[in-house]
PDB file of C-alpha atoms in Angstrom:
ATOM      1  CA  GLN T   1      11.694  -3.662  16.144  1.00  0.00           C
ATOM      2  CA  VAL T   2       8.878  -3.572  13.607  1.00  0.00           C
ATOM      3  CA  GLN T   3       9.720  -4.861  10.169  1.00  0.00           C
ATOM      4  CA  VAL T   4       7.762  -4.400   6.975  1.00  0.00           C
ATOM      5  CA  VAL T   5       8.363  -6.659   3.990  1.00  0.00           C
ATOM      6  CA  GLU T   6       6.634  -6.309   0.632  1.00  0.00           C
ATOM      7  CA  SER T   7       6.657  -8.140  -2.662  1.00  0.00           C
ATOM      8  CA  GLY T   8       4.734  -8.632  -5.883  1.00  0.00           C
ATOM      9  CA  GLY T   9       5.848  -5.809  -8.146  1.00  0.00           C
ATOM     10  CA  GLY T  10       6.717  -6.326 -11.753  1.00  0.00           C
ATOM     11  CA  LEU T  11       6.133  -5.373 -15.353  1.00  0.00           C
ATOM     12  CA  VAL T  12       2.622  -5.603 -16.728  1.00  0.00           C
ATOM     13  CA  GLN T  13       0.806  -4.378 -19.816  1.00  0.00           C
ATOM     14  CA  GLU T  14      -1.815  -1.677 -19.659  1.00  0.00           C
ATOM     15  CA  GLY T  15      -5.089  -3.175 -18.497  1.00  0.00           C
ATOM     16  CA  GLY T  16      -3.381  -5.989 -16.656  1.00  0.00           C
ATOM     17  CA  SER T  17      -3.273  -6.863 -12.986  1.00  0.00           C
ATOM     18  CA  LEU T  18      -0.816  -7.378 -10.163  1.00  0.00           C
ATOM     19  CA  ARG T  19      -1.143  -8.289  -6.520  1.00  0.00           C
ATOM     20  CA  LEU T  20       1.204  -6.770  -3.985  1.00  0.00           C
ATOM     21  CA  SER T  21       1.745  -8.307  -0.569  1.00  0.00           C
ATOM     22  CA  CYS T  22       3.105  -6.797   2.617  1.00  0.00           C
ATOM     23  CA  ALA T  23       3.707  -8.295   6.034  1.00  0.00           C
ATOM     24  CA  ALA T  24       4.392  -6.397   9.237  1.00  0.00           C
ATOM     25  CA  SER T  25       5.885  -7.889  12.357  1.00  0.00           C
ATOM     26  CA  GLY T  26       7.072  -6.545  15.666  1.00  0.00           C
ATOM     27  CA  ARG T  27       7.908  -7.243  19.243  1.00  0.00           C
ATOM     28  CA  THR T  28       4.987  -5.376  20.838  1.00  0.00           C
ATOM     29  CA  VAL T  29       2.011  -5.680  18.484  1.00  0.00           C
ATOM     30  CA  GLU T  30       0.757  -8.224  16.008  1.00  0.00           C
ATOM     31  CA  SER T  31      -1.446  -6.075  13.845  1.00  0.00           C
ATOM     32  CA  TYR T  32      -1.489  -2.469  12.663  1.00  0.00           C
ATOM     33  CA  PRO T  33      -3.524  -0.250  10.427  1.00  0.00           C
ATOM     34  CA  MET T  34      -1.633  -0.499   7.171  1.00  0.00           C
ATOM     35  CA  GLY T  35      -1.394   1.359   3.939  1.00  0.00           C
ATOM     36  CA  TRP T  36       0.130   1.683   0.518  1.00  0.00           C
ATOM     37  CA  PHE T  37       1.853   4.659  -1.049  1.00  0.00           C
ATOM     38  CA  ARG T  38       3.551   5.122  -4.381  1.00  0.00           C
ATOM     39  CA  GLN T  39       6.254   7.350  -5.742  1.00  0.00           C
ATOM     40  CA  ALA T  40       7.052   7.956  -9.379  1.00  0.00           C
ATOM     41  CA  PRO T  41      10.405   9.423 -10.476  1.00  0.00           C
ATOM     42  CA  GLY T  42      10.569  13.121  -9.679  1.00  0.00           C
ATOM     43  CA  LYS T  43       7.268  12.998  -7.798  1.00  0.00           C
ATOM     44  CA  GLU T  44       6.250  13.064  -4.168  1.00  0.00           C
ATOM     45  CA  ARG T  45       5.202   9.964  -2.333  1.00  0.00           C
ATOM     46  CA  ASP T  46       1.415   9.778  -2.643  1.00  0.00           C
ATOM     47  CA  PHE T  47      -1.262   7.933  -0.748  1.00  0.00           C
ATOM     48  CA  VAL T  48      -2.847   4.972  -2.513  1.00  0.00           C
ATOM     49  CA  ALA T  49      -4.906   2.991  -0.005  1.00  0.00           C
ATOM     50  CA  ALA T  50      -5.228   2.179   3.681  1.00  0.00           C
ATOM     51  CA  ILE T  51      -7.011  -0.372   5.809  1.00  0.00           C
ATOM     52  CA  SER T  52      -7.990  -0.379   9.462  1.00  0.00           C
ATOM     53  CA  GLN T  53      -6.580  -2.869  11.923  1.00  0.00           C
ATOM     54  CA  ASN T  54      -9.690  -5.041  11.852  1.00  0.00           C
ATOM     55  CA  GLY T  55     -10.018  -4.742   8.087  1.00  0.00           C
ATOM     56  CA  ARG T  56     -13.523  -3.311   8.202  1.00  0.00           C
ATOM     57  CA  SER T  57     -12.625   0.145   6.918  1.00  0.00           C
ATOM     58  CA  THR T  58     -10.771   0.889   3.708  1.00  0.00           C
ATOM     59  CA  TYR T  59      -9.723   4.134   2.080  1.00  0.00           C
ATOM     60  CA  TYR T  60      -8.560   4.904  -1.435  1.00  0.00           C
ATOM     61  CA  ALA T  61      -7.086   7.702  -3.431  1.00  0.00           C
ATOM     62  CA  ASP T  62      -9.472   8.918  -6.114  1.00  0.00           C
ATOM     63  CA  SER T  63      -7.005   7.923  -8.808  1.00  0.00           C
ATOM     64  CA  VAL T  64      -7.246   4.229  -7.924  1.00  0.00           C
ATOM     65  CA  LYS T  65     -10.780   3.930  -6.582  1.00  0.00           C
ATOM     66  CA  GLY T  66     -12.656   1.169  -8.349  1.00  0.00           C
ATOM     67  CA  ARG T  67      -9.473  -0.364  -9.735  1.00  0.00           C
ATOM     68  CA  PHE T  68      -7.388  -1.214  -6.670  1.00  0.00           C
ATOM     69  CA  THR T  69      -8.507  -3.208  -3.648  1.00  0.00           C
ATOM     70  CA  ILE T  70      -6.772  -3.331  -0.291  1.00  0.00           C
ATOM     71  CA  SER T  71      -7.381  -6.265   2.019  1.00  0.00           C
ATOM     72  CA  ARG T  72      -5.744  -8.004   4.933  1.00  0.00           C
ATOM     73  CA  ASP T  73      -5.413 -11.351   6.600  1.00  0.00           C
ATOM     74  CA  ASN T  74      -4.921 -10.641  10.284  1.00  0.00           C
ATOM     75  CA  ALA T  75      -3.997 -14.233  11.049  1.00  0.00           C
ATOM     76  CA  LYS T  76      -0.961 -13.635   8.863  1.00  0.00           C
ATOM     77  CA  ASN T  77      -0.681  -9.914   9.658  1.00  0.00           C
ATOM     78  CA  THR T  78      -0.435  -9.401   5.932  1.00  0.00           C
ATOM     79  CA  VAL T  79      -1.983  -6.724   3.761  1.00  0.00           C
ATOM     80  CA  TYR T  80      -2.589  -7.024   0.038  1.00  0.00           C
ATOM     81  CA  LEU T  81      -3.116  -4.566  -2.729  1.00  0.00           C
ATOM     82  CA  GLN T  82      -4.852  -5.901  -5.807  1.00  0.00           C
ATOM     83  CA  LEU T  83      -4.131  -3.678  -8.775  1.00  0.00           C
ATOM     84  CA  ASN T  84      -6.547  -4.127 -11.670  1.00  0.00           C
ATOM     85  CA  ARG T  85      -6.994  -2.349 -14.992  1.00  0.00           C
ATOM     86  CA  LEU T  86      -3.556  -0.876 -14.648  1.00  0.00           C
ATOM     87  CA  LYS T  87      -2.620   2.297 -16.484  1.00  0.00           C
ATOM     88  CA  PRO T  88       0.813   3.632 -17.444  1.00  0.00           C
ATOM     89  CA  GLU T  89       0.341   6.414 -14.912  1.00  0.00           C
ATOM     90  CA  ASP T  90       0.257   3.761 -12.184  1.00  0.00           C
ATOM     91  CA  THR T  91       3.954   3.157 -12.803  1.00  0.00           C
ATOM     92  CA  ALA T  92       5.811   3.864  -9.567  1.00  0.00           C
ATOM     93  CA  VAL T  93       7.621   2.347  -6.652  1.00  0.00           C
ATOM     94  CA  TYR T  94       4.955   1.086  -4.287  1.00  0.00           C
ATOM     95  CA  TYR T  95       5.642   1.229  -0.564  1.00  0.00           C
ATOM     96  CA  CYS T  96       3.866  -0.543   2.242  1.00  0.00           C
ATOM     97  CA  ALA T  97       3.486   1.355   5.510  1.00  0.00           C
ATOM     98  CA  ALA T  98       2.381   0.380   8.998  1.00  0.00           C
ATOM     99  CA  ASP T  99       1.231   2.104  12.184  1.00  0.00           C
ATOM    100  CA  PRO T 100       0.001   5.608  11.403  1.00  0.00           C
ATOM    101  CA  ASP T 101       0.071   8.225  14.152  1.00  0.00           C
ATOM    102  CA  GLY T 102      -2.217  10.739  12.468  1.00  0.00           C
ATOM    103  CA  ASN T 103      -3.818  11.213   9.092  1.00  0.00           C
ATOM    104  CA  TYR T 104      -3.338   8.080   7.015  1.00  0.00           C
ATOM    105  CA  ARG T 105      -3.099  10.130   3.817  1.00  0.00           C
ATOM    106  CA  TYR T 106       0.187  11.710   4.878  1.00  0.00           C
ATOM    107  CA  PRO T 107       3.327   9.607   4.519  1.00  0.00           C
ATOM    108  CA  GLU T 108       5.025  11.484   7.353  1.00  0.00           C
ATOM    109  CA  ASP T 109       2.452  10.089   9.789  1.00  0.00           C
ATOM    110  CA  TRP T 110       3.403   6.459   9.201  1.00  0.00           C
ATOM    111  CA  ASN T 111       6.056   4.925  11.404  1.00  0.00           C
ATOM    112  CA  TYR T 112       7.310   1.926   9.476  1.00  0.00           C
ATOM    113  CA  TRP T 113       8.024   1.370   5.814  1.00  0.00           C
ATOM    114  CA  GLY T 114       8.928  -1.403   3.488  1.00  0.00           C
ATOM    115  CA  GLN T 115      11.721  -1.222   0.963  1.00  0.00           C
ATOM    116  CA  GLY T 116       9.431  -0.575  -1.974  1.00  0.00           C
ATOM    117  CA  THR T 117       8.547  -2.683  -4.980  1.00  0.00           C
ATOM    118  CA  GLN T 118       8.580  -1.455  -8.562  1.00  0.00           C
ATOM    119  CA  VAL T 119       5.392  -1.570 -10.610  1.00  0.00           C
ATOM    120  CA  THR T 120       5.823  -0.757 -14.276  1.00  0.00           C
ATOM    121  CA  VAL T 121       2.861  -0.574 -16.644  1.00  0.00           C
ATOM    122  CA  SER T 122       3.612  -0.546 -20.348  1.00  0.00           C
ATOM    123  CA  SER T 123       1.331   0.999 -22.947  1.00  0.00           C
TER     124      SER T 123
END
């Protein structure tokens, strides 16, 4: 069974940085396309970023483009999300996802999810 484990959330001041990490493992595959979503209280789960299996293609929501960077280390089957110049509106639970079946921007198309890690940005 595929497992997704994430870490790195915390409390940071506006303008600060955090790095989130997520590892996926399974019995049938070593590497997946992977992505990050976030969900604020009372809001829907929204797409943040995604990366192809080989790491050569990346995709970002407009709200984070230029501030966040997704990357991966396939030897470790680990994906990272570097969050820079954080804003209070970035406050949310951040979820790592693996193995999309369809459109990577839709959470319902991803098969495996981490437990979520809280990112809180103070003003």
